[in-house]
Structure formats: structure tokens, C-alpha cells
PDB file of C-alpha atoms in Angstrom:
ATOM      1  CA  MET A  11      56.776 100.876 -74.743  1.00  0.00           C
ATOM      2  CA  ALA A  12      59.841 100.458 -72.747  1.00  0.00           C
ATOM      3  CA  LYS A  13      58.627  97.112 -71.110  1.00  0.00           C
ATOM      4  CA  SER A  14      57.615  95.930 -74.365  1.00  0.00           C
ATOM      5  CA  PHE A  15      61.247  96.430 -75.739  1.00  0.00           C
ATOM      6  CA  ILE A  16      62.722  94.661 -72.623  1.00  0.00           C
ATOM      7  CA  VAL A  17      60.445  91.716 -73.451  1.00  0.00           C
ATOM      8  CA  LEU A  18      61.268  91.484 -77.028  1.00  0.00           C
ATOM      9  CA  LEU A  19      64.973  91.860 -76.338  1.00  0.00           C
ATOM     10  CA  VAL A  20      65.102  89.316 -73.655  1.00  0.00           C
ATOM     11  CA  ALA A  21      63.211  86.791 -75.804  1.00  0.00           C
ATOM     12  CA  ALA A  22      65.446  87.473 -78.654  1.00  0.00           C
ATOM     13  CA  LEU A  23      68.623  86.862 -76.554  1.00  0.00           C
ATOM     14  CA  ALA A  24      67.089  83.733 -75.023  1.00  0.00           C
ATOM     15  CA  VAL A  25      66.397  82.177 -78.366  1.00  0.00           C
ATOM     16  CA  ALA A  26      69.785  83.054 -79.500  1.00  0.00           C
ATOM     17  CA  GLY A  27      71.177  81.089 -76.531  1.00  0.00           C
ATOM     18  CA  CYS A  28      69.093  78.017 -76.651  1.00  0.00           C
ATOM     19  CA  SER A  29      67.722  75.789 -79.381  1.00  0.00           C
ATOM     20  CA  SER A  30      65.942  72.446 -79.532  1.00  0.00           C
ATOM     21  CA  ASN A  31      66.978  69.244 -81.383  1.00  0.00           C
ATOM     22  CA  ASN A  32      65.044  66.371 -82.986  1.00  0.00           C
ATOM     23  CA  SER A  33      65.968  63.713 -80.603  1.00  0.00           C
ATOM     24  CA  GLY A  34      64.649  65.576 -77.497  1.00  0.00           C
ATOM     25  CA  GLY A  35      67.860  64.812 -75.614  1.00  0.00           C
ATOM     26  CA  PRO A  36      70.520  67.178 -74.558  1.00  0.00           C
ATOM     27  CA  VAL A  37      73.253  68.011 -77.278  1.00  0.00           C
ATOM     28  CA  ALA A  38      76.467  69.518 -76.845  1.00  0.00           C
ATOM     29  CA  ASP A  39      77.081  72.910 -78.727  1.00  0.00           C
ATOM     30  CA  SER A  40      80.980  72.333 -79.461  1.00  0.00           C
ATOM     31  CA  PRO A  41      83.229  73.827 -78.527  1.00  0.00           C
ATOM     32  CA  SER A  42      81.879  76.260 -76.282  1.00  0.00           C
ATOM     33  CA  GLY A  43      80.427  73.588 -73.798  1.00  0.00           C
ATOM     34  CA  ALA A  44      76.589  74.982 -73.999  1.00  0.00           C
ATOM     35  CA  VAL A  45      74.237  72.223 -74.361  1.00  0.00           C
ATOM     36  CA  ILE A  46      71.219  72.527 -76.799  1.00  0.00           C
ATOM     37  CA  GLY A  47      67.927  72.126 -75.514  1.00  0.00           C
ATOM     38  CA  PRO A  48      64.347  73.600 -74.899  1.00  0.00           C
ATOM     39  CA  PRO A  49      64.383  77.271 -74.266  1.00  0.00           C
ATOM     40  CA  ASP A  50      63.410  78.476 -70.575  1.00  0.00           C
ATOM     41  CA  HIS A  51      60.128  79.949 -69.992  1.00  0.00           C
ATOM     42  CA  HIS A  52      59.907  80.596 -66.090  1.00  0.00           C
ATOM     43  CA  CYS A  53      59.863  84.223 -66.411  1.00  0.00           C
ATOM     44  CA  VAL A  54      57.241  84.199 -68.943  1.00  0.00           C
ATOM     45  CA  ALA A  55      53.809  85.654 -67.371  1.00  0.00           C
ATOM     46  CA  ASP A  56      50.494  84.401 -68.194  1.00  0.00           C
ATOM     47  CA  ASP A  57      49.834  87.094 -70.691  1.00  0.00           C
ATOM     48  CA  GLY A  58      52.851  86.371 -72.606  1.00  0.00           C
ATOM     49  CA  GLY A  59      54.956  89.349 -71.152  1.00  0.00           C
ATOM     50  CA  LEU A  60      57.986  89.052 -68.911  1.00  0.00           C
ATOM     51  CA  SER A  61      57.411  88.730 -65.278  1.00  0.00           C
ATOM     52  CA  ILE A  62      60.234  90.825 -63.536  1.00  0.00           C
ATOM     53  CA  GLN A  63      61.056  90.888 -59.813  1.00  0.00           C
ATOM     54  CA  SER A  64      62.457  94.369 -58.762  1.00  0.00           C
ATOM     55  CA  ILE A  65      65.651  94.549 -56.694  1.00  0.00           C
ATOM     56  CA  GLY A  66      65.674  96.045 -53.440  1.00  0.00           C
ATOM     57  CA  ILE A  67      68.027  96.325 -50.479  1.00  0.00           C
ATOM     58  CA  CYS A  68      70.942  94.013 -49.698  1.00  0.00           C
ATOM     59  CA  HIS A  69      70.994  93.026 -45.946  1.00  0.00           C
ATOM     60  CA  THR A  70      74.322  91.780 -45.343  1.00  0.00           C
ATOM     61  CA  PRO A  71      77.142  91.699 -42.434  1.00  0.00           C
ATOM     62  CA  THR A  72      79.873  92.338 -44.972  1.00  0.00           C
ATOM     63  CA  PRO A  73      78.958  95.474 -47.184  1.00  0.00           C
ATOM     64  CA  PRO A  74      81.659  95.913 -49.640  1.00  0.00           C
ATOM     65  CA  ALA A  75      84.073  98.924 -49.492  1.00  0.00           C
ATOM     66  CA  ASN A  76      82.873 100.295 -52.690  1.00  0.00           C
ATOM     67  CA  ALA A  77      79.292 100.056 -51.941  1.00  0.00           C
ATOM     68  CA  ASN A  78      78.451 103.634 -53.045  1.00  0.00           C
ATOM     69  CA  THR A  79      79.472 102.857 -56.536  1.00  0.00           C
ATOM     70  CA  CYS A  80      77.392  99.425 -56.850  1.00  0.00           C
ATOM     71  CA  GLU A  81      73.820 101.026 -57.788  1.00  0.00           C
ATOM     72  CA  VAL A  82      72.752  98.615 -54.804  1.00  0.00           C
ATOM     73  CA  GLN A  83      71.729  99.678 -51.514  1.00  0.00           C
ATOM     74  CA  PHE A  84      73.499  97.833 -48.769  1.00  0.00           C
ATOM     75  CA  THR A  85      72.627  97.546 -45.223  1.00  0.00           C
ATOM     76  CA  ASP A  86      74.913  96.288 -42.455  1.00  0.00           C
ATOM     77  CA  SER A  87      72.841  93.498 -40.675  1.00  0.00           C
ATOM     78  CA  THR A  88      75.564  92.518 -38.169  1.00  0.00           C
ATOM     79  CA  ALA A  89      73.076  93.624 -35.308  1.00  0.00           C
ATOM     80  CA  ASP A  90      69.947  92.274 -36.927  1.00  0.00           C
ATOM     81  CA  ALA A  91      70.163  88.560 -36.539  1.00  0.00           C
ATOM     82  CA  ALA A  92      67.012  88.205 -38.376  1.00  0.00           C
ATOM     83  CA  ALA A  93      68.570  89.485 -41.510  1.00  0.00           C
ATOM     84  CA  ALA A  94      71.716  87.567 -41.332  1.00  0.00           C
ATOM     85  CA  PRO A  95      72.497  85.909 -44.875  1.00  0.00           C
ATOM     86  CA  ALA A  96      70.418  82.770 -45.451  1.00  0.00           C
ATOM     87  CA  SER A  97      72.587  79.880 -46.831  1.00  0.00           C
ATOM     88  CA  ASP A  98      72.224  78.631 -50.276  1.00  0.00           C
ATOM     89  CA  ALA A  99      72.691  75.040 -51.159  1.00  0.00           C
ATOM     90  CA  GLY A 100      76.438  74.214 -50.759  1.00  0.00           C
ATOM     91  CA  ALA A 101      78.787  73.554 -53.844  1.00  0.00           C
ATOM     92  CA  GLY A 102      77.520  70.765 -55.777  1.00  0.00           C
ATOM     93  CA  ASP A 103      74.081  70.578 -53.967  1.00  0.00           C
ATOM     94  CA  THR A 104      71.436  69.927 -56.940  1.00  0.00           C
ATOM     95  CA  THR A 105      68.726  68.979 -54.741  1.00  0.00           C
ATOM     96  CA  ASN A 106      67.800  72.272 -52.972  1.00  0.00           C
ATOM     97  CA  THR A 107      64.101  73.108 -53.740  1.00  0.00           C
ATOM     98  CA  GLY A 108      65.230  76.856 -53.530  1.00  0.00           C
ATOM     99  CA  TYR A 109      66.596  76.631 -57.031  1.00  0.00           C
ATOM    100  CA  GLY A 110      64.889  76.830 -60.220  1.00  0.00           C
ATOM    101  CA  PRO A 111      65.595  74.508 -63.236  1.00  0.00           C
ATOM    102  CA  THR A 112      68.985  74.337 -64.981  1.00  0.00           C
ATOM    103  CA  MET A 113      68.819  75.722 -68.135  1.00  0.00           C
ATOM    104  CA  TYR A 114      69.909  74.915 -71.929  1.00  0.00           C
ATOM    105  CA  GLY A 115      72.339  76.981 -73.891  1.00  0.00           C
ATOM    106  CA  SER A 116      74.386  79.968 -72.630  1.00  0.00           C
ATOM    107  CA  ALA A 117      71.917  82.649 -71.822  1.00  0.00           C
ATOM    108  CA  GLY A 118      68.538  82.912 -69.788  1.00  0.00           C
ATOM    109  CA  ASN A 119      67.120  84.742 -66.643  1.00  0.00           C
ATOM    110  CA  ASP A 120      67.825  83.655 -63.146  1.00  0.00           C
ATOM    111  CA  ASP A 121      65.651  81.743 -60.872  1.00  0.00           C
ATOM    112  CA  ASP A 122      63.902  84.884 -59.483  1.00  0.00           C
ATOM    113  CA  CYS A 123      63.735  86.749 -62.676  1.00  0.00           C
ATOM    114  CA  LYS A 124      65.816  89.648 -61.596  1.00  0.00           C
ATOM    115  CA  TYR A 125      68.708  89.279 -63.866  1.00  0.00           C
ATOM    116  CA  TYR A 126      69.462  88.090 -67.515  1.00  0.00           C
ATOM    117  CA  VAL A 127      72.619  86.280 -67.275  1.00  0.00           C
ATOM    118  CA  SER A 128      74.794  84.900 -70.241  1.00  0.00           C
ATOM    119  CA  TRP A 129      78.233  83.176 -70.448  1.00  0.00           C
ATOM    120  CA  VAL A 130      80.888  82.344 -72.687  1.00  0.00           C
ATOM    121  CA  SER A 131      84.043  80.307 -71.882  1.00  0.00           C
ATOM    122  CA  THR A 132      87.651  79.252 -72.499  1.00  0.00           C
ATOM    123  CA  PRO A 133      87.807  75.854 -74.168  1.00  0.00           C
ATOM    124  CA  ILE A 134      86.319  73.287 -71.936  1.00  0.00           C
ATOM    125  CA  LYS A 135      88.403  70.173 -71.443  1.00  0.00           C
ATOM    126  CA  GLU A 136      88.775  67.664 -68.819  1.00  0.00           C
ATOM    127  CA  ASN A 137      91.450  68.545 -66.016  1.00  0.00           C
ATOM    128  CA  VAL A 138      91.994  71.743 -67.584  1.00  0.00           C
ATOM    129  CA  ASP A 139      90.936  75.047 -65.812  1.00  0.00           C
ATOM    130  CA  THR A 140      88.077  76.626 -67.420  1.00  0.00           C
ATOM    131  CA  TYR A 141      87.330  80.461 -67.007  1.00  0.00           C
ATOM    132  CA  PHE A 142      83.830  81.774 -67.647  1.00  0.00           C
ATOM    133  CA  THR A 143      83.105  85.227 -68.826  1.00  0.00           C
ATOM    134  CA  VAL A 144      79.708  86.044 -67.347  1.00  0.00           C
ATOM    135  CA  THR A 145      77.349  88.936 -68.099  1.00  0.00           C
ATOM    136  CA  ALA A 146      74.683  89.849 -65.798  1.00  0.00           C
ATOM    137  CA  LEU A 147      71.951  92.625 -66.526  1.00  0.00           C
ATOM    138  CA  ARG A 148      69.218  93.687 -64.234  1.00  0.00           C
ATOM    139  CA  LEU A 149      65.741  92.731 -65.924  1.00  0.00           C
ATOM    140  CA  GLU A 150      64.002  95.607 -64.586  1.00  0.00           C
ATOM    141  CA  ASP A 151      66.306  98.075 -66.714  1.00  0.00           C
ATOM    142  CA  MET A 152      68.639  95.840 -68.524  1.00  0.00           C
ATOM    143  CA  GLN A 153      71.549  97.900 -66.839  1.00  0.00           C
ATOM    144  CA  PRO A 154      74.819  96.065 -65.526  1.00  0.00           C
ATOM    145  CA  ALA A 155      74.470  94.150 -62.338  1.00  0.00           C
ATOM    146  CA  LEU A 156      77.263  96.124 -60.589  1.00  0.00           C
ATOM    147  CA  CYS A 157      79.417  94.309 -57.633  1.00  0.00           C
ATOM    148  CA  ALA A 158      77.651  90.957 -58.098  1.00  0.00           C
ATOM    149  CA  SER A 159      80.813  88.991 -56.890  1.00  0.00           C
ATOM    150  CA  ILE A 160      79.564  85.953 -59.147  1.00  0.00           C
ATOM    151  CA  ILE A 161      80.551  82.761 -57.496  1.00  0.00           C
ATOM    152  CA  PRO A 162      80.447  79.495 -59.399  1.00  0.00           C
ATOM    153  CA  ASP A 163      78.783  76.252 -58.005  1.00  0.00           C
ATOM    154  CA  THR A 164      79.434  72.963 -59.825  1.00  0.00           C
ATOM    155  CA  ALA A 165      78.078  69.307 -59.879  1.00  0.00           C
ATOM    156  CA  LEU A 166      78.011  66.429 -62.087  1.00  0.00           C
ATOM    157  CA  ASN A 167      75.662  64.198 -60.220  1.00  0.00           C
ATOM    158  CA  PRO A 168      74.567  64.016 -56.585  1.00  0.00           C
ATOM    159  CA  THR A 169      77.707  61.540 -55.628  1.00  0.00           C
ATOM    160  CA  HIS A 170      80.522  63.317 -57.718  1.00  0.00           C
ATOM    161  CA  PRO A 171      82.473  66.074 -55.816  1.00  0.00           C
ATOM    162  CA  PRO A 172      82.322  69.669 -57.141  1.00  0.00           C
ATOM    163  CA  ALA A 173      84.957  70.763 -59.705  1.00  0.00           C
ATOM    164  CA  GLY A 174      87.085  72.554 -56.978  1.00  0.00           C
ATOM    165  CA  PRO A 175      85.815  74.874 -54.216  1.00  0.00           C
ATOM    166  CA  PRO A 176      84.065  77.986 -55.456  1.00  0.00           C
ATOM    167  CA  LYS A 177      86.097  81.008 -56.178  1.00  0.00           C
ATOM    168  CA  PRO A 178      85.317  84.777 -56.205  1.00  0.00           C
ATOM    169  CA  SER A 179      85.056  86.528 -59.642  1.00  0.00           C
ATOM    170  CA  VAL A 180      86.666  89.618 -61.007  1.00  0.00           C
ATOM    171  CA  GLU A 181      84.651  92.239 -62.497  1.00  0.00           C
ATOM    172  CA  LEU A 182      86.202  92.966 -65.754  1.00  0.00           C
ATOM    173  CA  SER A 183      83.843  95.859 -66.789  1.00  0.00           C
ATOM    174  CA  PRO A 184      80.429  96.913 -65.475  1.00  0.00           C
ATOM    175  CA  GLY A 185      78.496  93.726 -65.048  1.00  0.00           C
ATOM    176  CA  VAL A 186      80.965  91.375 -66.719  1.00  0.00           C
ATOM    177  CA  TYR A 187      82.630  88.913 -64.580  1.00  0.00           C
ATOM    178  CA  LYS A 188      85.688  86.488 -65.106  1.00  0.00           C
ATOM    179  CA  VAL A 189      84.801  83.329 -63.142  1.00  0.00           C
ATOM    180  CA  GLY A 190      86.839  80.731 -62.441  1.00  0.00           C
ATOM    181  CA  PRO A 191      89.016  78.734 -62.643  1.00  0.00           C
ATOM    182  CA  VAL A 192      86.603  75.769 -62.646  1.00  0.00           C
ATOM    183  CA  PRO A 193      88.923  72.468 -63.020  1.00  0.00           C
ATOM    184  CA  PHE A 194      86.322  69.900 -64.296  1.00  0.00           C
ATOM    185  CA  ASP A 195      87.794  66.346 -63.341  1.00  0.00           C
ATOM    186  CA  ALA A 196      85.366  64.265 -65.503  1.00  0.00           C
ATOM    187  CA  PRO A 197      83.501  64.211 -68.540  1.00  0.00           C
ATOM    188  CA  GLY A 198      79.765  64.595 -68.865  1.00  0.00           C
ATOM    189  CA  ILE A 199      77.097  67.143 -68.638  1.00  0.00           C
ATOM    190  CA  TRP A 200      77.762  69.398 -65.618  1.00  0.00           C
ATOM    191  CA  THR A 201      75.465  71.851 -63.823  1.00  0.00           C
ATOM    192  CA  VAL A 202      77.281  75.049 -63.486  1.00  0.00           C
ATOM    193  CA  ARG A 203      75.310  77.562 -61.090  1.00  0.00           C
ATOM    194  CA  PHE A 204      76.292  81.312 -61.037  1.00  0.00           C
ATOM    195  CA  HIS A 205      75.414  83.102 -57.679  1.00  0.00           C
ATOM    196  CA  LEU A 206      75.090  86.795 -57.753  1.00  0.00           C
ATOM    197  CA  TYR A 207      75.431  88.925 -54.379  1.00  0.00           C
ATOM    198  CA  GLU A 208      75.695  85.784 -52.412  1.00  0.00           C
ATOM    199  CA  GLU A 209      76.399  87.784 -49.322  1.00  0.00           C
ATOM    200  CA  CYS A 210      72.936  89.409 -49.382  1.00  0.00           C
ATOM    201  CA  ASP A 211      70.268  87.907 -47.193  1.00  0.00           C
ATOM    202  CA  ASP A 212      68.307  85.512 -49.850  1.00  0.00           C
ATOM    203  CA  GLY A 213      65.095  85.674 -47.607  1.00  0.00           C
ATOM    204  CA  PRO A 214      63.415  88.935 -48.999  1.00  0.00           C
ATOM    205  CA  ASP A 215      61.859  88.321 -52.497  1.00  0.00           C
ATOM    206  CA  ASP A 216      63.536  91.615 -53.666  1.00  0.00           C
ATOM    207  CA  SER A 217      66.888  90.892 -52.176  1.00  0.00           C
ATOM    208  CA  PRO A 218      69.698  91.262 -54.821  1.00  0.00           C
ATOM    209  CA  HIS A 219      70.806  87.736 -54.177  1.00  0.00           C
ATOM    210  CA  GLY A 220      70.313  85.443 -57.438  1.00  0.00           C
ATOM    211  CA  HIS A 221      71.523  82.396 -59.105  1.00  0.00           C
ATOM    212  CA  ALA A 222      71.190  80.964 -62.655  1.00  0.00           C
ATOM    213  CA  ALA A 223      72.222  77.444 -63.429  1.00  0.00           C
ATOM    214  CA  PHE A 224      73.220  75.940 -67.003  1.00  0.00           C
ATOM    215  CA  TYR A 225      74.149  72.615 -68.401  1.00  0.00           C
ATOM    216  CA  VAL A 226      77.738  72.454 -69.498  1.00  0.00           C
ATOM    217  CA  GLN A 227      79.331  69.715 -71.670  1.00  0.00           C
ATOM    218  CA  VAL A 228      82.554  68.401 -70.646  1.00  0.00           C
ATOM    219  CA  PRO A 229      84.182  66.285 -73.459  1.00  0.00           C
TER     220      PRO A 229
END
């Protein structure tokens, strides 16, 4: 029963965050910056249920000082070279095959089906700092993803530089993060990828490390 409830809740939220359009092309959902398009289904199992990846230990050489309050188990990997954090794609890199597809709308599951991620933002304008409020929930129990230290990664196209260097976020309340500022310096449809638990080694399937990317329209 609990699993069925989670499936229905996530499906409802995903539909609320995404919709399709008659032309089949991306359309800006002004003024939020979200882009309307087909809902994402990469975490839907063959039987129609939700495929969920459980979350295990974070291997990192830099465990947070408040690790005992994070509801995530951290292991200091300084002495274990094999567990040193693997690097994700750099800021603006949209070609790394380790990433899942960029999503439409303003809510969806992360690449590895560990988290449900949603966002709202301050008004999005060219050459004006944008701040995102990002909420992250663990799919396995729909509880807040604490201490995720969400970092943004932005790209307009393969040749355009990212919108400023990635900046660490502030956790406003459990699982809710203020991300930014992001200074979009050109109009167009950007890819904004939110990295969770970036300090954790991304090698193990159950690593807390995760990422979710969305299209964002800059007028």
C-alpha cells in the first residue's frame, strides 16, 4: 500500500510539473522559466510502477561537520583511493553519457531514481541573477534529502560558457535549498542540472550522489 501511494503521488506531481503542447516543440511556461514538454518516464518500471534506487553510504574525503543530523551515513574515504569521489561532468558539459535526459517542466525524478526534485525561481531575465528554490525528497520514503548541498550546473549549448561558476546552496529548511545566484547571460533554452551530494563518490549504485536536469527558458 505504501509503495502504491508513493507511485501515485510522484506520478501526480510529475504531471503537474510537465505537460505537452500541440506543436511538439518546447514552449516556455512564462514567467517561471519552466519549459513545457512530454513528461519524463525514465523511472517507470515495466509493470507501470516506480523503479526506486535505495540510498546507501556516502564515501567522501570531506564528511560534513553536521553529518550526524543528515540521515545519511558518511564514510571518510581519505585513506581509500578506490573510494575517492569520481568527477561528474564539468559545468556546462551536456555530453557526459553518465547523465540522464534533461526534463521538461519543473519537477521530476533524478537520473538514478533516488530523488524527486522540484524547483521554482525568482523572475528569470537575461543578465539578472536568478535564484532557484529546489526541493529534494528521497523516493524510497518521500522524506527530505538533508545536507544535499545542491550545486547548479548550467549550459546553453556546447560552445557557450556556463552561467557563472557553480555556487554552493543554502538549506533553508529540511530538503529545501536556495540555489544561486545563476547569471544567465544570453536568451534561449538552457539546461540547468542540480547536483545532490556532489562530494559523494558516484561509483556505487546506491551512492547518495545524484543529479537532475531541467530545461529553463531565458527570455
